[in-house]
Amino acid sequence: MTSQDQAREFAEAVDGLAPLAVRAAATLRLADHIHAGHTDLHALAGRTGTDPHALHKLLRFLTSRGVFTDPGPDQFALTPLSATLLDEHPSGLRRWLDRGGIGARMDHALAHLDTALRTGRCPYTDVHGTGFYDDLAAATPDNTFDQLRDQHADSFAHELATSHPWPTTGHLVDVGGGTGAVLEALLTAHPGLSATLLDRPETVTAGMQRLSRAGLASRCTAAPGSFFDPLPPRADIYLLVNVLHNWNDHHATTILQNCAAAAHPESTILIIERIADTGDARALTAMDLRMFLLTGGQERTLQQFHHLATDAYLTLTHTATIPSGLAILTCHHPRSI
Ligand SMILES: C[S@@+](CC[C@H](N)C(=O)[O-])C[C@H]1O[C@@H](n2cnc3c(N)ncnc32)[C@H](O)[C@@H]1O
């Protein structure tokens, strides 16, 4: 390949139009309309309230890139790529890309990368007037962060519940536990465990509904509130699943200190998230940059987790990794080792 070919290929890869075109297709739910049989350009324009001439340009652009195919004049069909844009696809991709959803607000903050590089500060609050977790109410009710998160948590919750030596009895607190995907998997797999779900109030409400539907309400307690306040005391296990990477060191240490203060001497505090210096560098560096831009958080190396634990008067005693790549970091009070 000549250097000119290379430059052309690179320019195409970083061109900003394709991501916007895919977002437009996702927002208009083109894949769902085609899947429902509205394969003709004019039918699609009617379903989506768009101008047929303009829509044709979008469909041809995306067809030339393999997102759709055109089996006949003005006819469009799905490909494996556009099948991932169906609303019910387990990846939740369509909802993340929808211009009316929380994903679009994230994109807006990511676009301020250059400012963030100069200031060294997370741009989300400057862009939206409030921090990421306070901004979640701005999403449309059918496309919330909780729903999208839930879909993601479902992808690893069962594996987490079955690939760690969980105790047969005891009480755990899922700190920032979202809408209960992890608790549902854990309590289903381990009938001797009970749990408290702690998260922001609206998230806990949705989580308790989910846990009730799963027949687990009698083993679950709701704890609407903040992990920056004192936590429910004396649980056997405090779980922090994908929580600390949302926060800078100061806030992450406070959350861990609150777990340590609530824990009894034999309690275990489990930090469950990816470790920055192991695994897929593409995914991890993307998440690290994303966390910085959205929440001011970061991905951490094992050494950085050791420092956080020490600053919270805890000792990180054991590290394991489950097949999906999530690490389980076990922390204790030093005197219980
Ligand atoms: C990245 S999500 C992780 C959710 C869940 N643990 C999982 O892995 O799917 C972070 C969670 O922290 C919650 N959260 C954010 N700020 C919080 C606060 N101050 N107190 C309690 N929970 C909070 C969010 O609502 C969200 O559910």
mmCIF file with all atom_site columns, C-alpha atoms and ligand atoms in Angstrom, residues 132-134 136 145-146 149-154 156 160 174-182 197-204 223-229 231 239-247 255 272 291 326, ligand 1:
data_model
loop_
_atom_site.group_PDB
_atom_site.id
_atom_site.type_symbol
_atom_site.label_atom_id
_atom_site.label_alt_id
_atom_site.label_comp_id
_atom_site.label_asym_id
_atom_site.label_entity_id
_atom_site.label_seq_id
_atom_site.pdbx_PDB_ins_code
_atom_site.Cartn_x
_atom_site.Cartn_y
_atom_site.Cartn_z
_atom_site.occupancy
_atom_site.B_iso_or_equiv
_atom_site.pdbx_formal_charge
_atom_site.auth_seq_id
_atom_site.auth_comp_id
_atom_site.auth_asym_id
_atom_site.auth_atom_id
_atom_site.pdbx_PDB_model_num
ATOM   1  C CA  . PHE A 1 132 ? -23.234 13.492  34.376 1.00 0.00 ? 132 PHE A CA  1
ATOM   2  C CA  . TYR A 1 133 ? -25.295 11.723  37.045 1.00 0.00 ? 133 TYR A CA  1
ATOM   3  C CA  . ASP A 1 134 ? -27.318 14.878  37.808 1.00 0.00 ? 134 ASP A CA  1
ATOM   4  C CA  . LEU A 1 136 ? -29.611 11.849  33.593 1.00 0.00 ? 136 LEU A CA  1
ATOM   5  C CA  . PHE A 1 145 ? -29.037 5.633   31.133 1.00 0.00 ? 145 PHE A CA  1
ATOM   6  C CA  . ASP A 1 146 ? -30.462 3.091   33.587 1.00 0.00 ? 146 ASP A CA  1
ATOM   7  C CA  . ARG A 1 149 ? -26.767 0.279   31.684 1.00 0.00 ? 149 ARG A CA  1
ATOM   8  C CA  . ASP A 1 150 ? -29.126 -2.503  32.613 1.00 0.00 ? 150 ASP A CA  1
ATOM   9  C CA  . GLN A 1 151 ? -28.779 -4.042  29.173 1.00 0.00 ? 151 GLN A CA  1
ATOM   10 C CA  . HIS A 1 152 ? -24.988 -3.904  29.543 1.00 0.00 ? 152 HIS A CA  1
ATOM   11 C CA  . ALA A 1 153 ? -24.992 -5.346  33.070 1.00 0.00 ? 153 ALA A CA  1
ATOM   12 C CA  . ASP A 1 154 ? -27.097 -8.279  31.883 1.00 0.00 ? 154 ASP A CA  1
ATOM   13 C CA  . PHE A 1 156 ? -21.813 -9.963  32.464 1.00 0.00 ? 156 PHE A CA  1
ATOM   14 C CA  . LEU A 1 160 ? -20.034 -12.781 37.652 1.00 0.00 ? 160 LEU A CA  1
ATOM   15 C CA  . ASP A 1 174 ? -24.505 -3.463  46.015 1.00 0.00 ? 174 ASP A CA  1
ATOM   16 C CA  . VAL A 1 175 ? -23.139 0.093   46.218 1.00 0.00 ? 175 VAL A CA  1
ATOM   17 C CA  . GLY A 1 176 ? -24.158 1.989   43.060 1.00 0.00 ? 176 GLY A CA  1
ATOM   18 C CA  . GLY A 1 177 ? -25.840 -1.241  42.010 1.00 0.00 ? 177 GLY A CA  1
ATOM   19 C CA  . GLY A 1 178 ? -27.873 0.311   39.181 1.00 0.00 ? 178 GLY A CA  1
ATOM   20 C CA  . THR A 1 179 ? -31.191 -1.350  38.461 1.00 0.00 ? 179 THR A CA  1
ATOM   21 C CA  . GLY A 1 180 ? -30.299 -4.669  40.030 1.00 0.00 ? 180 GLY A CA  1
ATOM   22 C CA  . ALA A 1 181 ? -28.987 -6.814  37.152 1.00 0.00 ? 181 ALA A CA  1
ATOM   23 C CA  . VAL A 1 182 ? -26.029 -8.048  39.214 1.00 0.00 ? 182 VAL A CA  1
ATOM   24 C CA  . LEU A 1 197 ? -29.515 -2.227  46.598 1.00 0.00 ? 197 LEU A CA  1
ATOM   25 C CA  . LEU A 1 198 ? -28.013 1.241   47.078 1.00 0.00 ? 198 LEU A CA  1
ATOM   26 C CA  . ASP A 1 199 ? -28.194 3.799   44.291 1.00 0.00 ? 199 ASP A CA  1
ATOM   27 C CA  . ARG A 1 200 ? -29.842 7.089   43.377 1.00 0.00 ? 200 ARG A CA  1
ATOM   28 C CA  . PRO A 1 201 ? -33.537 7.021   44.400 1.00 0.00 ? 201 PRO A CA  1
ATOM   29 C CA  . GLU A 1 202 ? -35.094 6.700   40.911 1.00 0.00 ? 202 GLU A CA  1
ATOM   30 C CA  . THR A 1 203 ? -32.619 3.952   40.008 1.00 0.00 ? 203 THR A CA  1
ATOM   31 C CA  . VAL A 1 204 ? -33.374 2.003   43.194 1.00 0.00 ? 204 VAL A CA  1
ATOM   32 C CA  . ALA A 1 223 ? -31.391 1.871   50.068 1.00 0.00 ? 223 ALA A CA  1
ATOM   33 C CA  . PRO A 1 224 ? -32.102 4.972   47.992 1.00 0.00 ? 224 PRO A CA  1
ATOM   34 C CA  . GLY A 1 225 ? -29.329 7.458   48.685 1.00 0.00 ? 225 GLY A CA  1
ATOM   35 C CA  . SER A 1 226 ? -25.765 8.433   47.977 1.00 0.00 ? 226 SER A CA  1
ATOM   36 C CA  . PHE A 1 227 ? -22.567 6.472   48.404 1.00 0.00 ? 227 PHE A CA  1
ATOM   37 C CA  . PHE A 1 228 ? -21.012 9.733   49.593 1.00 0.00 ? 228 PHE A CA  1
ATOM   38 C CA  . ASP A 1 229 ? -23.137 9.396   52.754 1.00 0.00 ? 229 ASP A CA  1
ATOM   39 C CA  . LEU A 1 231 ? -23.616 3.243   53.974 1.00 0.00 ? 231 LEU A CA  1
ATOM   40 C CA  . LEU A 1 239 ? -19.874 -4.634  46.049 1.00 0.00 ? 239 LEU A CA  1
ATOM   41 C CA  . LEU A 1 240 ? -18.592 -1.812  43.833 1.00 0.00 ? 240 LEU A CA  1
ATOM   42 C CA  . VAL A 1 241 ? -19.271 -2.920  40.254 1.00 0.00 ? 241 VAL A CA  1
ATOM   43 C CA  . ASN A 1 242 ? -18.071 -0.453  37.609 1.00 0.00 ? 242 ASN A CA  1
ATOM   44 C CA  . VAL A 1 243 ? -18.450 2.387   40.082 1.00 0.00 ? 243 VAL A CA  1
ATOM   45 C CA  . LEU A 1 244 ? -14.977 3.674   40.988 1.00 0.00 ? 244 LEU A CA  1
ATOM   46 C CA  . HIS A 1 245 ? -13.948 4.380   37.386 1.00 0.00 ? 245 HIS A CA  1
ATOM   47 C CA  . ASN A 1 246 ? -16.662 7.083   37.292 1.00 0.00 ? 246 ASN A CA  1
ATOM   48 C CA  . TRP A 1 247 ? -14.791 9.107   39.890 1.00 0.00 ? 247 TRP A CA  1
ATOM   49 C CA  . ILE A 1 255 ? -16.611 5.858   48.398 1.00 0.00 ? 255 ILE A CA  1
ATOM   50 C CA  . ILE A 1 272 ? -15.276 -5.203  40.206 1.00 0.00 ? 272 ILE A CA  1
ATOM   51 C CA  . MET A 1 291 ? -14.585 8.458   31.741 1.00 0.00 ? 291 MET A CA  1
ATOM   52 C CA  . LEU A 1 326 ? -13.733 -7.903  34.514 1.00 0.00 ? 326 LEU A CA  1
HETATM 53 C C1  . LIG B 2 .   ? -21.575 2.854   35.738 1.00 0.00 ? 1   LIG B C1  1
HETATM 54 S S1  . LIG B 2 .   ? -23.029 2.615   36.687 1.00 0.00 ? 1   LIG B S1  1
HETATM 55 C C2  . LIG B 2 .   ? -22.766 0.982   37.354 1.00 0.00 ? 1   LIG B C2  1
HETATM 56 C C3  . LIG B 2 .   ? -24.059 0.313   37.725 1.00 0.00 ? 1   LIG B C3  1
HETATM 57 C C4  . LIG B 2 .   ? -23.912 -1.163  38.115 1.00 0.00 ? 1   LIG B C4  1
HETATM 58 N N1  . LIG B 2 .   ? -23.064 -1.333  39.264 1.00 0.00 ? 1   LIG B N1  1
HETATM 59 C C5  . LIG B 2 .   ? -23.421 -1.949  36.920 1.00 0.00 ? 1   LIG B C5  1
HETATM 60 O O1  . LIG B 2 .   ? -22.261 -2.381  36.901 1.00 0.00 ? 1   LIG B O1  1
HETATM 61 O O2  . LIG B 2 .   ? -24.191 -2.107  35.977 1.00 0.00 ? 1   LIG B O2  1
HETATM 62 C C6  . LIG B 2 .   ? -22.724 3.627   38.118 1.00 0.00 ? 1   LIG B C6  1
HETATM 63 C C7  . LIG B 2 .   ? -23.895 3.680   39.076 1.00 0.00 ? 1   LIG B C7  1
HETATM 64 O O3  . LIG B 2 .   ? -23.584 4.617   40.127 1.00 0.00 ? 1   LIG B O3  1
HETATM 65 C C8  . LIG B 2 .   ? -24.795 5.263   40.473 1.00 0.00 ? 1   LIG B C8  1
HETATM 66 N N2  . LIG B 2 .   ? -24.491 6.509   41.167 1.00 0.00 ? 1   LIG B N2  1
HETATM 67 C C9  . LIG B 2 .   ? -23.955 7.649   40.665 1.00 0.00 ? 1   LIG B C9  1
HETATM 68 N N3  . LIG B 2 .   ? -23.800 8.553   41.639 1.00 0.00 ? 1   LIG B N3  1
HETATM 69 C C10 . LIG B 2 .   ? -24.239 7.976   42.788 1.00 0.00 ? 1   LIG B C10 1
HETATM 70 C C11 . LIG B 2 .   ? -24.291 8.400   44.149 1.00 0.00 ? 1   LIG B C11 1
HETATM 71 N N4  . LIG B 2 .   ? -23.863 9.607   44.521 1.00 0.00 ? 1   LIG B N4  1
HETATM 72 N N5  . LIG B 2 .   ? -24.762 7.532   45.080 1.00 0.00 ? 1   LIG B N5  1
HETATM 73 C C12 . LIG B 2 .   ? -25.197 6.288   44.720 1.00 0.00 ? 1   LIG B C12 1
HETATM 74 N N6  . LIG B 2 .   ? -25.151 5.829   43.440 1.00 0.00 ? 1   LIG B N6  1
HETATM 75 C C13 . LIG B 2 .   ? -24.683 6.677   42.489 1.00 0.00 ? 1   LIG B C13 1
HETATM 76 C C14 . LIG B 2 .   ? -25.477 5.470   39.155 1.00 0.00 ? 1   LIG B C14 1
HETATM 77 O O4  . LIG B 2 .   ? -26.841 5.741   39.303 1.00 0.00 ? 1   LIG B O4  1
HETATM 78 C C15 . LIG B 2 .   ? -25.197 4.146   38.453 1.00 0.00 ? 1   LIG B C15 1
HETATM 79 O O5  . LIG B 2 .   ? -26.201 3.200   38.699 1.00 0.00 ? 1   LIG B O5  1
#
